[in-house]
PDB file of C-alpha atoms and ligand atoms in Angstrom:
ATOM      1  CA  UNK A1402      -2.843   0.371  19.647  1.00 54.00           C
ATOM      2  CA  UNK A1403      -4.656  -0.656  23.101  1.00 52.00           C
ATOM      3  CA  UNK A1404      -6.335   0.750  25.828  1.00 49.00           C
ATOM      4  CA  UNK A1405      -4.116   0.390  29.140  1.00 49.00           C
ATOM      5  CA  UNK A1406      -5.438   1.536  32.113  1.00 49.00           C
ATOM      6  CA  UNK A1407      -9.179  -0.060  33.508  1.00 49.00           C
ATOM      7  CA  UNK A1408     -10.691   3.231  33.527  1.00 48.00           C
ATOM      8  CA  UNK A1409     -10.178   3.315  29.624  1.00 49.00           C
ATOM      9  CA  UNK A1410     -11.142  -0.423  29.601  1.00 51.00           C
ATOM     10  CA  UNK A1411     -14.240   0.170  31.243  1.00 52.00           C
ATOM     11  CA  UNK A1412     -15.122   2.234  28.166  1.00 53.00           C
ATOM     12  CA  UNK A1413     -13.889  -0.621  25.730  1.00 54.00           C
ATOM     13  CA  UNK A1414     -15.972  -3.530  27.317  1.00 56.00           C
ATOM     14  CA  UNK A1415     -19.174  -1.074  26.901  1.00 56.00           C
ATOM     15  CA  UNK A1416     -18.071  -0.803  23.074  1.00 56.00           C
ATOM     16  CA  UNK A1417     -17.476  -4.801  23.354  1.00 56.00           C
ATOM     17  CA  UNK A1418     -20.638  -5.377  24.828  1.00 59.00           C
ATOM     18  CA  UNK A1419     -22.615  -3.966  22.546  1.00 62.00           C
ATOM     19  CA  UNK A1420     -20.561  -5.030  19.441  1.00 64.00           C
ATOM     20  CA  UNK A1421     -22.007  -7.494  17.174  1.00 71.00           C
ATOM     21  CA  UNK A1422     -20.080 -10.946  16.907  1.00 76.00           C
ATOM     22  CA  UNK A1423     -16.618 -10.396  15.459  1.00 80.00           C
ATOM     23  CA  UNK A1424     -16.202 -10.715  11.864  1.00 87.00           C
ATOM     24  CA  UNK A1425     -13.946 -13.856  10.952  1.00 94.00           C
ATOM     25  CA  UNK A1426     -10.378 -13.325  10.248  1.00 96.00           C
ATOM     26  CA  UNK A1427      -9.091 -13.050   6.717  1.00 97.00           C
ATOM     27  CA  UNK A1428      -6.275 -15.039   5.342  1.00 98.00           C
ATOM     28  CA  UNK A1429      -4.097 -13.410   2.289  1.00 98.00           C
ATOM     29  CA  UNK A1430      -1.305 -15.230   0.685  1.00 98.00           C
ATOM     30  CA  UNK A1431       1.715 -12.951  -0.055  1.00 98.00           C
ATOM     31  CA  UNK A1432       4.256 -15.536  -1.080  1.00 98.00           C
ATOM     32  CA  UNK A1433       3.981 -19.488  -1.446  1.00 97.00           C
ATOM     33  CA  UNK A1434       4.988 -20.088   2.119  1.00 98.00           C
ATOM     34  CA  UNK A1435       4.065 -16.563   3.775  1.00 98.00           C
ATOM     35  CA  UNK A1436       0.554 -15.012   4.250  1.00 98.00           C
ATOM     36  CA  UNK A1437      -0.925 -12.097   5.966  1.00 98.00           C
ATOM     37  CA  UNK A1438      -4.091 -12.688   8.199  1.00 98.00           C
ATOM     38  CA  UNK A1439      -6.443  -9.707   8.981  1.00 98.00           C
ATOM     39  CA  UNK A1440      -9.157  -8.731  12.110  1.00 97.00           C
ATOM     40  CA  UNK A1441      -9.030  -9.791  15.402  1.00 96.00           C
ATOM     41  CA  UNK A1442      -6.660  -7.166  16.386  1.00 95.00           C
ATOM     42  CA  UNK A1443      -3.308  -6.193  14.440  1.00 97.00           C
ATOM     43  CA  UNK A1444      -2.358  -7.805  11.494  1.00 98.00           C
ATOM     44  CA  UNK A1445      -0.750 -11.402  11.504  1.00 98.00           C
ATOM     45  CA  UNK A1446       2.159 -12.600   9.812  1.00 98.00           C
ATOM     46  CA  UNK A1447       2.341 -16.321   8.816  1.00 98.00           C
ATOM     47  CA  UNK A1448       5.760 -17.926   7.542  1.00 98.00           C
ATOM     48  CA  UNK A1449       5.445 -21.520   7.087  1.00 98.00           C
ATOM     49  CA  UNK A1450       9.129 -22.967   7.425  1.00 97.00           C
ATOM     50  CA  UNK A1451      10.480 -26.533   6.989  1.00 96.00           C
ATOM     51  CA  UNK A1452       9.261 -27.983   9.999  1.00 96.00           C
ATOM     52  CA  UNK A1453       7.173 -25.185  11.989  1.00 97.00           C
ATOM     53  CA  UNK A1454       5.684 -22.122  11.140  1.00 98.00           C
ATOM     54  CA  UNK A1455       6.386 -18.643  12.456  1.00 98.00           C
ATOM     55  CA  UNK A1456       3.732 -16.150  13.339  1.00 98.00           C
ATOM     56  CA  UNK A1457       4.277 -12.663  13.708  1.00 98.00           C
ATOM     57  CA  UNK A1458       1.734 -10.503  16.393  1.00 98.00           C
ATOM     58  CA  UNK A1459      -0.957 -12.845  17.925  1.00 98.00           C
ATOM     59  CA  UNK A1460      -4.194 -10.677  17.837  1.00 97.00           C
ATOM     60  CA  UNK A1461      -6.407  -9.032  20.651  1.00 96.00           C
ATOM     61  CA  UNK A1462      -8.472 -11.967  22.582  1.00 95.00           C
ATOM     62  CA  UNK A1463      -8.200 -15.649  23.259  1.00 96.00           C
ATOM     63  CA  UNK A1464     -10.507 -16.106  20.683  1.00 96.00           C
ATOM     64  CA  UNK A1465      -9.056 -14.367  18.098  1.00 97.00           C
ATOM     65  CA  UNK A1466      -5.299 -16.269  18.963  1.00 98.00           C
ATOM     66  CA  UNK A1467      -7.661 -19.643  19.034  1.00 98.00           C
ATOM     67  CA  UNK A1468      -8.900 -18.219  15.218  1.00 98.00           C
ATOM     68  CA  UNK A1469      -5.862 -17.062  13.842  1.00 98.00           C
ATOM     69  CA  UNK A1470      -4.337 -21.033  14.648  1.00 98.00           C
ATOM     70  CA  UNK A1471      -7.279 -22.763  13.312  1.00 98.00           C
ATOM     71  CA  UNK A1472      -7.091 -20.635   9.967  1.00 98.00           C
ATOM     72  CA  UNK A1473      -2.954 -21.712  10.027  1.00 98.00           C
ATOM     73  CA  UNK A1474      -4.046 -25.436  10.738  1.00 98.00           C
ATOM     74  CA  UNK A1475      -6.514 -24.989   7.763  1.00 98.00           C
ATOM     75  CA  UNK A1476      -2.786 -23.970   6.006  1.00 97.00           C
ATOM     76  CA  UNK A1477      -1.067 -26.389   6.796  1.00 98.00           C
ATOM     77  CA  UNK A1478      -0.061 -29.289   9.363  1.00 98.00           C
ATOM     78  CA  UNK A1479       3.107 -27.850  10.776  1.00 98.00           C
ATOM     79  CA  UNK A1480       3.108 -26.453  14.592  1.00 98.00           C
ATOM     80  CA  UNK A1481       3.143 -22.976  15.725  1.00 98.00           C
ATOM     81  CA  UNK A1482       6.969 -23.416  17.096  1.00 97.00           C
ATOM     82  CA  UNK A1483       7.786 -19.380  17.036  1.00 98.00           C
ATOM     83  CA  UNK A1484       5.874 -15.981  17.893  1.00 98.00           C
ATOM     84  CA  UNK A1485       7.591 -12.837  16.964  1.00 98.00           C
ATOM     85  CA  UNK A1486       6.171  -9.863  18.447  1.00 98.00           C
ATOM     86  CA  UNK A1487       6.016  -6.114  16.807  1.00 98.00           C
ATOM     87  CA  UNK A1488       5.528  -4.304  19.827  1.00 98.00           C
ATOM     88  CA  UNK A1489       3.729  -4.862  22.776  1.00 97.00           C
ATOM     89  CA  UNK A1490       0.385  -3.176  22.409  1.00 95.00           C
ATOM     90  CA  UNK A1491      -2.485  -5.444  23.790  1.00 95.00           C
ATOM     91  CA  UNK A1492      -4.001  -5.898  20.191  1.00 95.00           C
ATOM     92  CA  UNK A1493      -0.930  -7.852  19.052  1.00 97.00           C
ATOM     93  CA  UNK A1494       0.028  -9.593  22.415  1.00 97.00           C
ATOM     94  CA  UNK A1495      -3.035 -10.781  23.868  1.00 96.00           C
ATOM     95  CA  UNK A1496      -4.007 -13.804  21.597  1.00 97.00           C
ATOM     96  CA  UNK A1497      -0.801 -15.479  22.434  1.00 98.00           C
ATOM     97  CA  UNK A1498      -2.993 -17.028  25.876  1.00 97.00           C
ATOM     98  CA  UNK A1499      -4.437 -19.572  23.513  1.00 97.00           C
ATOM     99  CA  UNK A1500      -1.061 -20.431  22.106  1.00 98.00           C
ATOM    100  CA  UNK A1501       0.468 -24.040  22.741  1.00 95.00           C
ATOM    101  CA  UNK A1502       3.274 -23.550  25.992  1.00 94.00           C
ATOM    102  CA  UNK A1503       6.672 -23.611  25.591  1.00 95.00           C
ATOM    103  CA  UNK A1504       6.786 -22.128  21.991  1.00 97.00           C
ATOM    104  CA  UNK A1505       9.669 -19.126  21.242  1.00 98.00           C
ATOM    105  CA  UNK A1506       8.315 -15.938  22.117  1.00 98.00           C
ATOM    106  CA  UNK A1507      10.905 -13.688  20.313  1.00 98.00           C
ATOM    107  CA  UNK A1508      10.281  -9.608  21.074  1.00 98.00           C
ATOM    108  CA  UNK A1509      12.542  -6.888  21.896  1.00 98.00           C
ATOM    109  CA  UNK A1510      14.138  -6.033  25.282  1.00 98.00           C
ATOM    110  CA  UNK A1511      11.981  -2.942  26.077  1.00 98.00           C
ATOM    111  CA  UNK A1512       8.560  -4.976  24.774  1.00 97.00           C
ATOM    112  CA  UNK A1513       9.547  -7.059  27.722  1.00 97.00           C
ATOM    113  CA  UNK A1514       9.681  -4.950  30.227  1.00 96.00           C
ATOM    114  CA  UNK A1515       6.561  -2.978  28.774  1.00 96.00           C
ATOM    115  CA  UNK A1516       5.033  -5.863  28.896  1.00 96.00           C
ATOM    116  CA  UNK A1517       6.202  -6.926  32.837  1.00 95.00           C
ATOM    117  CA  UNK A1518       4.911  -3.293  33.450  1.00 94.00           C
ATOM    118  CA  UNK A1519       1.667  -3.962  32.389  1.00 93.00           C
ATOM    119  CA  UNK A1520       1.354  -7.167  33.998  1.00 92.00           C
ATOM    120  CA  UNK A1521       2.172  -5.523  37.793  1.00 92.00           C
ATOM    121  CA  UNK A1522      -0.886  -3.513  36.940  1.00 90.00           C
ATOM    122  CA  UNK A1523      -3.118  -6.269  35.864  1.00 88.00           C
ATOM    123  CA  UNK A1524      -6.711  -5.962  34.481  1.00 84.00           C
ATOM    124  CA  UNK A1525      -7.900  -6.987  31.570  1.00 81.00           C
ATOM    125  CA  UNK A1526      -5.647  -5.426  29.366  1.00 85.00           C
ATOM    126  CA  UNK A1527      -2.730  -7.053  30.862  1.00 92.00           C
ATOM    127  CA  UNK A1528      -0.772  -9.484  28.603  1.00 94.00           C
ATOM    128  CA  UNK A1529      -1.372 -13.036  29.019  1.00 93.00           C
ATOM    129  CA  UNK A1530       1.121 -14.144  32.003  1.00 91.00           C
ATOM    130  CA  UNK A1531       1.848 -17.350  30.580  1.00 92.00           C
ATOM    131  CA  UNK A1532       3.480 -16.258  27.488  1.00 95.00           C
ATOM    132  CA  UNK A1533       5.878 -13.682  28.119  1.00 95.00           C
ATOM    133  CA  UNK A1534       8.407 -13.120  25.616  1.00 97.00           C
ATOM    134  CA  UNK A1535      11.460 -16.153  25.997  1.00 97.00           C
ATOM    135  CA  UNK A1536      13.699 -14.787  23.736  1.00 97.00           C
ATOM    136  CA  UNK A1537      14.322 -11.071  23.765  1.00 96.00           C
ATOM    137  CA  UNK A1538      16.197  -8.943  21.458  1.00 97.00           C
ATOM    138  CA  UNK A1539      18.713  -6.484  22.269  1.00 96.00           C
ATOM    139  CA  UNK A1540      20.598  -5.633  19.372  1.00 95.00           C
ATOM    140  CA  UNK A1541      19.488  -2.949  16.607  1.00 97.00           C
ATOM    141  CA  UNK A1542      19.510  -5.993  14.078  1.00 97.00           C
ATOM    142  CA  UNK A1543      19.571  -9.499  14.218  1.00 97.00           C
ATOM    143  CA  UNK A1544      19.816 -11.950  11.392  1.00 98.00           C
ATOM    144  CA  UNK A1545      18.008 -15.069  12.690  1.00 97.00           C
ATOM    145  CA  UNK A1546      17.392 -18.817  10.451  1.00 97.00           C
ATOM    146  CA  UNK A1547      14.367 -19.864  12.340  1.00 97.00           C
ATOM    147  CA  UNK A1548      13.012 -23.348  10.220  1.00 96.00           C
ATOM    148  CA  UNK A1549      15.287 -22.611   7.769  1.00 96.00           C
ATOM    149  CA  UNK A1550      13.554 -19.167   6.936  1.00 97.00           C
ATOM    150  CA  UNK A1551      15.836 -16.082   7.036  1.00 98.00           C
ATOM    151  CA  UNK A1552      14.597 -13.656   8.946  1.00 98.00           C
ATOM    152  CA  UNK A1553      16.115  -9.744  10.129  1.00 98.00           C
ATOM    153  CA  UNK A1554      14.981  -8.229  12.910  1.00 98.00           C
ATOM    154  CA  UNK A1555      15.331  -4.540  12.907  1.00 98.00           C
ATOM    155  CA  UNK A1556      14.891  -1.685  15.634  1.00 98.00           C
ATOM    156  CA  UNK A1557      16.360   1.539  14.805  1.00 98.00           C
ATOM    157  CA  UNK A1558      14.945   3.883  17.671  1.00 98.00           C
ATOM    158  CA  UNK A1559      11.943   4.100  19.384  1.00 97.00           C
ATOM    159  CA  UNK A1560       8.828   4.811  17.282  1.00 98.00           C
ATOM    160  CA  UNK A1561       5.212   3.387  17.918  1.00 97.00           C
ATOM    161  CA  UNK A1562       6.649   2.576  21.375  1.00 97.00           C
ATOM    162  CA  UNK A1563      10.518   2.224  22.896  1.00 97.00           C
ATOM    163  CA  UNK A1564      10.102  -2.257  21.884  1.00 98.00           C
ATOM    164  CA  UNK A1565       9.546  -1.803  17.749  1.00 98.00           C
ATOM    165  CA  UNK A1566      10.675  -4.558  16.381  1.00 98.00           C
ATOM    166  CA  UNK A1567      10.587  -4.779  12.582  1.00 98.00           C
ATOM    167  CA  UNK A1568      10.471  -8.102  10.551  1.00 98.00           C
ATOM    168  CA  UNK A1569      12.091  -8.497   7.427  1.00 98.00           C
ATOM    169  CA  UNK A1570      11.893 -11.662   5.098  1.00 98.00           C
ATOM    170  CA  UNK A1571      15.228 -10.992   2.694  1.00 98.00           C
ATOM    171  CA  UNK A1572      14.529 -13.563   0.593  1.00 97.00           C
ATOM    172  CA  UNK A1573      10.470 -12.932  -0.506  1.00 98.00           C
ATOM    173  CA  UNK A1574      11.542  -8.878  -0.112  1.00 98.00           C
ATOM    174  CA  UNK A1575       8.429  -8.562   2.290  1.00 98.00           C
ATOM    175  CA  UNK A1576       8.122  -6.737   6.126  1.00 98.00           C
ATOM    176  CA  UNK A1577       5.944  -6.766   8.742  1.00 98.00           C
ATOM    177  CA  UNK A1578       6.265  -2.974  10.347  1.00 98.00           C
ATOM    178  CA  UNK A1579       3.900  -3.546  13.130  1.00 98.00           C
ATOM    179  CA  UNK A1580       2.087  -0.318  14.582  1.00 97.00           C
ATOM    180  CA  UNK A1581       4.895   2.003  13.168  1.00 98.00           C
ATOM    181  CA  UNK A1582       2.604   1.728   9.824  1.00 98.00           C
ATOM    182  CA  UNK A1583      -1.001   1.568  10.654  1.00 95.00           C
ATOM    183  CA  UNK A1584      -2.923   3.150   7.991  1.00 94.00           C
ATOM    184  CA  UNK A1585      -6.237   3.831   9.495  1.00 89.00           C
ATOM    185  CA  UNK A1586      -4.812   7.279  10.128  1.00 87.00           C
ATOM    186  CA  UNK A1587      -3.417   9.521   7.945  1.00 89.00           C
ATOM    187  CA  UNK A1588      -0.105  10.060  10.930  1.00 94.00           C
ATOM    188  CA  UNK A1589       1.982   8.212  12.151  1.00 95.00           C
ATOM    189  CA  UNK A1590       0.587   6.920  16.105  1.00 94.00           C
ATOM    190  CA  UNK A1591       3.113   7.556  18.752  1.00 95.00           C
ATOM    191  CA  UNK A1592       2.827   6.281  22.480  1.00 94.00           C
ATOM    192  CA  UNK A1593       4.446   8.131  24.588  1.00 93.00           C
ATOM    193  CA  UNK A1594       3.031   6.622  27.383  1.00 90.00           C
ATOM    194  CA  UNK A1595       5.450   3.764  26.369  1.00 94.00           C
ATOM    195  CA  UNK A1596       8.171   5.668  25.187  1.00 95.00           C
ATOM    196  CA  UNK A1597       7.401   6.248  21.675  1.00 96.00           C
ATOM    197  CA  UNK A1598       9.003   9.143  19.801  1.00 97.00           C
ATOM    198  CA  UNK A1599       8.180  11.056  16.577  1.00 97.00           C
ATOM    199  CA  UNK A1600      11.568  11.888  15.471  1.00 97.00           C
ATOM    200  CA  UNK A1601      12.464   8.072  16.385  1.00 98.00           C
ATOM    201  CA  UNK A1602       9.324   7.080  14.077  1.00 98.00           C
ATOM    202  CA  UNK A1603      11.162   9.086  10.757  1.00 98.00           C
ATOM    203  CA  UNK A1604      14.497   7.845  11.950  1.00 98.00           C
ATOM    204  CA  UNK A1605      12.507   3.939  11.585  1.00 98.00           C
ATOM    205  CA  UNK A1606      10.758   4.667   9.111  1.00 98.00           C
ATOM    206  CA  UNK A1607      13.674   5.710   6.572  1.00 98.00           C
ATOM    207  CA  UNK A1608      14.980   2.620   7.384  1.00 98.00           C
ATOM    208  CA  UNK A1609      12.160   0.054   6.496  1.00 98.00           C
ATOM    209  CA  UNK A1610      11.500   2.538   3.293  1.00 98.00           C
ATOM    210  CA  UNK A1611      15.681   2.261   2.473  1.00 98.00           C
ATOM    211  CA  UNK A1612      15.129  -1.760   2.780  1.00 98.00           C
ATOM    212  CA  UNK A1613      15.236  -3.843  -0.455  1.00 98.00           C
ATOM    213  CA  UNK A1614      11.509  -5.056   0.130  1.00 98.00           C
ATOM    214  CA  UNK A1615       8.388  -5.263  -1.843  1.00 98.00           C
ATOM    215  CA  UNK A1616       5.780  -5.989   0.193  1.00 98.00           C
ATOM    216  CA  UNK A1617       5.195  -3.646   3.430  1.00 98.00           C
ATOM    217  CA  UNK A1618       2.508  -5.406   5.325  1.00 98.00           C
ATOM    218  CA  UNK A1619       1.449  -2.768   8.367  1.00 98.00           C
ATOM    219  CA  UNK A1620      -0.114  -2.952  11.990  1.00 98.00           C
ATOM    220  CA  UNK A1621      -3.313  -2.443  10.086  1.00 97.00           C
ATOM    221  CA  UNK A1622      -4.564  -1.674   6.941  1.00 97.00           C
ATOM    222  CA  UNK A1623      -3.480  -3.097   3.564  1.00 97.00           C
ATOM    223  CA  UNK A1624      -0.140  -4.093   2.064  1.00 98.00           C
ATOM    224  CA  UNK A1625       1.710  -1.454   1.175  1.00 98.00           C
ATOM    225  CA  UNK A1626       4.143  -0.566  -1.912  1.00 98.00           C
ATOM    226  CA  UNK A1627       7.236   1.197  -0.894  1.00 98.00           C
ATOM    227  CA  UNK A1628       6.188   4.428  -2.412  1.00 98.00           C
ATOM    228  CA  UNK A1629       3.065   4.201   0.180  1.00 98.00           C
ATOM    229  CA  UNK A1630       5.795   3.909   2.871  1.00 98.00           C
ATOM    230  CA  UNK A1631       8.215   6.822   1.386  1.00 98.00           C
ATOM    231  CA  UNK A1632       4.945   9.313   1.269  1.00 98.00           C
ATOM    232  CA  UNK A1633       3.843   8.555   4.883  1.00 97.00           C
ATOM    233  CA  UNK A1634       7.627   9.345   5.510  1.00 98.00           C
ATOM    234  CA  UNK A1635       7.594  12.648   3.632  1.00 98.00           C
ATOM    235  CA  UNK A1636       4.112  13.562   4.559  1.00 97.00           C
ATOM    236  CA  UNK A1637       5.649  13.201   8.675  1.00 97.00           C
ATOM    237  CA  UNK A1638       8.533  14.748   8.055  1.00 97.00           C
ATOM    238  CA  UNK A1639       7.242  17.911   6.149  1.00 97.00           C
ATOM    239  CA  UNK A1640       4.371  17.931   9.442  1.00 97.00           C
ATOM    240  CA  UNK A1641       6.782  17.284  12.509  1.00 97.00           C
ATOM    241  CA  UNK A1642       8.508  20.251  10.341  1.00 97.00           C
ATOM    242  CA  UNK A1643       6.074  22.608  10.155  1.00 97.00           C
ATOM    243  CA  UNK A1644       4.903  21.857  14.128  1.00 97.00           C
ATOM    244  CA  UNK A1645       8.921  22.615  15.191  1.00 97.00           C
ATOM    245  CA  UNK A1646       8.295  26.032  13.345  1.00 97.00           C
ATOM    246  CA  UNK A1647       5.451  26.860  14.683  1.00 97.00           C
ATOM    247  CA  UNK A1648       6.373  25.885  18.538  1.00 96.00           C
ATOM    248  CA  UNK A1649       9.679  28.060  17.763  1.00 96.00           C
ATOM    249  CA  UNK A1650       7.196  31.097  16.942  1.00 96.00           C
ATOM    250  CA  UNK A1651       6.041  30.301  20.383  1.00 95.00           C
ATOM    251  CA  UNK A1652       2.294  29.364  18.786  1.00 96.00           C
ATOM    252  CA  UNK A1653      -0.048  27.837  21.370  1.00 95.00           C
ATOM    253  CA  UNK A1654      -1.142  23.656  20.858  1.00 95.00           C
ATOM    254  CA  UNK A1655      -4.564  25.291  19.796  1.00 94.00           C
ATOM    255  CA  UNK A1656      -3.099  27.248  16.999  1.00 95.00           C
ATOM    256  CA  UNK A1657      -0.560  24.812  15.764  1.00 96.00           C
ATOM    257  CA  UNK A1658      -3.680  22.178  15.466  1.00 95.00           C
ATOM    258  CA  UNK A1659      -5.585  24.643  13.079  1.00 94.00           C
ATOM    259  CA  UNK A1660      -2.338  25.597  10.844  1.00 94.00           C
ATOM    260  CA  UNK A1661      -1.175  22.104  10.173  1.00 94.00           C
ATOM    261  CA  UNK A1662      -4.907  20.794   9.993  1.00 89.00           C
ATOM    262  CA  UNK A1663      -4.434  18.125  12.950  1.00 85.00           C
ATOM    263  CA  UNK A1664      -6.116  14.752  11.788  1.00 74.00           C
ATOM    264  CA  UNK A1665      -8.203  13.333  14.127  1.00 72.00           C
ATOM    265  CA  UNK A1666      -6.724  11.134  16.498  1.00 68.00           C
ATOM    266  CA  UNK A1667      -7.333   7.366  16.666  1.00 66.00           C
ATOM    267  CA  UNK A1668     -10.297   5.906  18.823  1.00 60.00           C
ATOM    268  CA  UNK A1669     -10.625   3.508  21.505  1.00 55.00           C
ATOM    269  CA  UNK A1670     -12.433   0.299  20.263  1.00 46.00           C
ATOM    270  CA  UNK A1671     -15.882   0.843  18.842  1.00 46.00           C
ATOM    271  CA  UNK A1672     -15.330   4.332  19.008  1.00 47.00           C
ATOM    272  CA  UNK A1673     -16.693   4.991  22.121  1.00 46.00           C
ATOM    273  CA  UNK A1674     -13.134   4.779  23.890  1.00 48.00           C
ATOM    274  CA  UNK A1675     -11.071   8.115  24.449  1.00 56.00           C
ATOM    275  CA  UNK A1676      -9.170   9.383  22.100  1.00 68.00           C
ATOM    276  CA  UNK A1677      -5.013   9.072  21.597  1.00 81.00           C
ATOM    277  CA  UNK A1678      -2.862  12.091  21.527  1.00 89.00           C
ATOM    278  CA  UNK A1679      -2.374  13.213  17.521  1.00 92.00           C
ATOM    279  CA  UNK A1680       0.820  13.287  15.999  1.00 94.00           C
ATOM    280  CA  UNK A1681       0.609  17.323  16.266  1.00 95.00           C
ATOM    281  CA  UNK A1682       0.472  16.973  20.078  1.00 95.00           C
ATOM    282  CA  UNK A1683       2.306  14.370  20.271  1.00 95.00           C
ATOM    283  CA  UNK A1684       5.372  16.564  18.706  1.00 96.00           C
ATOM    284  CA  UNK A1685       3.817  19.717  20.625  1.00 96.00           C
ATOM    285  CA  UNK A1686       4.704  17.901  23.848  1.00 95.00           C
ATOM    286  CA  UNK A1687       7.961  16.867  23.169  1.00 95.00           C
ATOM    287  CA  UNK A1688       9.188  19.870  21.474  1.00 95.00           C
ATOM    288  CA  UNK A1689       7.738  22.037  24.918  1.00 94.00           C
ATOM    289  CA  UNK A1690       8.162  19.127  27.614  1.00 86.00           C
ATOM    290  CA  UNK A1691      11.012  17.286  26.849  1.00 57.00           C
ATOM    291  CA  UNK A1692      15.430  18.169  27.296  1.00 46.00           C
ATOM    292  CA  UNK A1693      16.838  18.595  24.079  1.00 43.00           C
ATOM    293  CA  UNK A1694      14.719  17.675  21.380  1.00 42.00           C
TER     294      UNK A1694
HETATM  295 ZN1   ZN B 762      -2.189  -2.278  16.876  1.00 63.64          ZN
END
């Protein structure tokens, strides 16, 4: 997730500002040649392949991209030939400005223009204009061999936001969801400032639970099992459910909120930002707003 607009970054660099220095990243190995690495933003992925390595979401700042290569160099002495990005939320995107030039930017089509979008409006939450995405994906799924690593990428419908791309490693049974998994709430967190949909985010979700995986590494949080995935899939479903009920009973937001027993919605950085829409009014609005859901 990221803050967008400078109004909601003015908040965020007041949080910043009085943070204490950032805790170091954290490296986890998953598989001999594929590691996780946490803080800094949204989780990293790390393939090393037979010449270069492949890293999946580049963190929030500068400094955290300039981190999360120093821990890979620490790894081992291959370059940083290939990015591929989840979505295009600022905590995964940023980092890439202290990424070498001229690498493979891989990210889907509508991450692109997301991101080209929030580049026209500038500010500090813009993504870093020397890195935009080279190589962007328009099909639903795309089997890649990128350093002789097999690698899927997946989009079934629009979820976190309209550019999900998922990241499947067939061969060590592991994915990188992005933000369509984040675990630091108990909902699934939809943007629908970028498109995002609820009933796209079951529609995705059944798929990465249906793949033949292990490992479920999120946007944030800790590695998952598939039967974490399969009850944040139920647990949705039975919600987005109940919400459709309720709005068909002609309930107000207010009410729905106290019947399902909304979660609190996620917070700007440090806390002090505003908050995101929940998944109940996230569902409210498109079930009241929006043509033929
Ligand atoms: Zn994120």
């Amino acid at each position: 997730m990221f803050l967008r607009t400078s109004f909601f970054l003015g908040f965020a660099a007041a949080a910043l500002a009085q943070a204490p220095a950032p805790a170091p990243l954290m490296v986890h190995q998953l598989k001999p040649n594929v590691y996780w690495i946490e803080g800094g933003g949204g989780n990293s992925g790390v393939i090393i392949g037979d010449k270069g390595v492949i890293v999946v979401d580049a963190k929030t700042t500068p400094a955290a991209g300039k981190e999360l290569l120093d821990d890979i160099a620490k790894i081992t002495p291959k370059p940083v030939n290939t990015v591929i990005l989840t979505h295009s939320d600022g905590d995964h995107v940023n980092g890439l400005a202290s990424f070498p030039a001229g690498i493979t930017i891989i990210a889907h089509e509508n991450n692109t223009k997301e991101q080209e979008k929030a580049l026209a409006v500038g500010g500090r939450g813009a993504p870093p204009a020397g890195h935009p995405p080279t190589q962007p994906i328009a099909k639903n799924k795309e089997n890649l061999k990128i350093d002789a690593e097999k690698i899927q990428l997946l989009h079934w419908a629009s979820a976190h936001t309209s550019g999900d791309l998922v990241v499947y490693l067939p061969s060590e049974k592991i994915v990188f969801t992005g933000d369509i998994i984040a675990t630091q709430l108990p909902d699934p967190l939809i943007h629908l400032e970028k498109d995002g949909s609820s009933e796209g985010w079951i529609t995705t979700t059944k798929g990465i639970a249906a793949l033949n995986a292990e490992q479920f590494i999120p946007g944030h949080g800790n590695v998952q099992a598939k039967a974490d995935i399969e009850k944040r899939l139920t647990d949705a479903e039975a919600k987005r459910a109940k919400i459709k009920d309720l709005v068909a009973q002609g309930k107000s937001l207010d009410d729905i909120k106290k019947e399902v027993g909304d979660q609190p919605a996620a917070q700007g950085r440090g806390g002090r930002g505003p908050n995101f829409p929940t998944f109940t009014e996230v569902v409210y609005r498109e079930l009241t707003q929006k043509k033929g859901v």
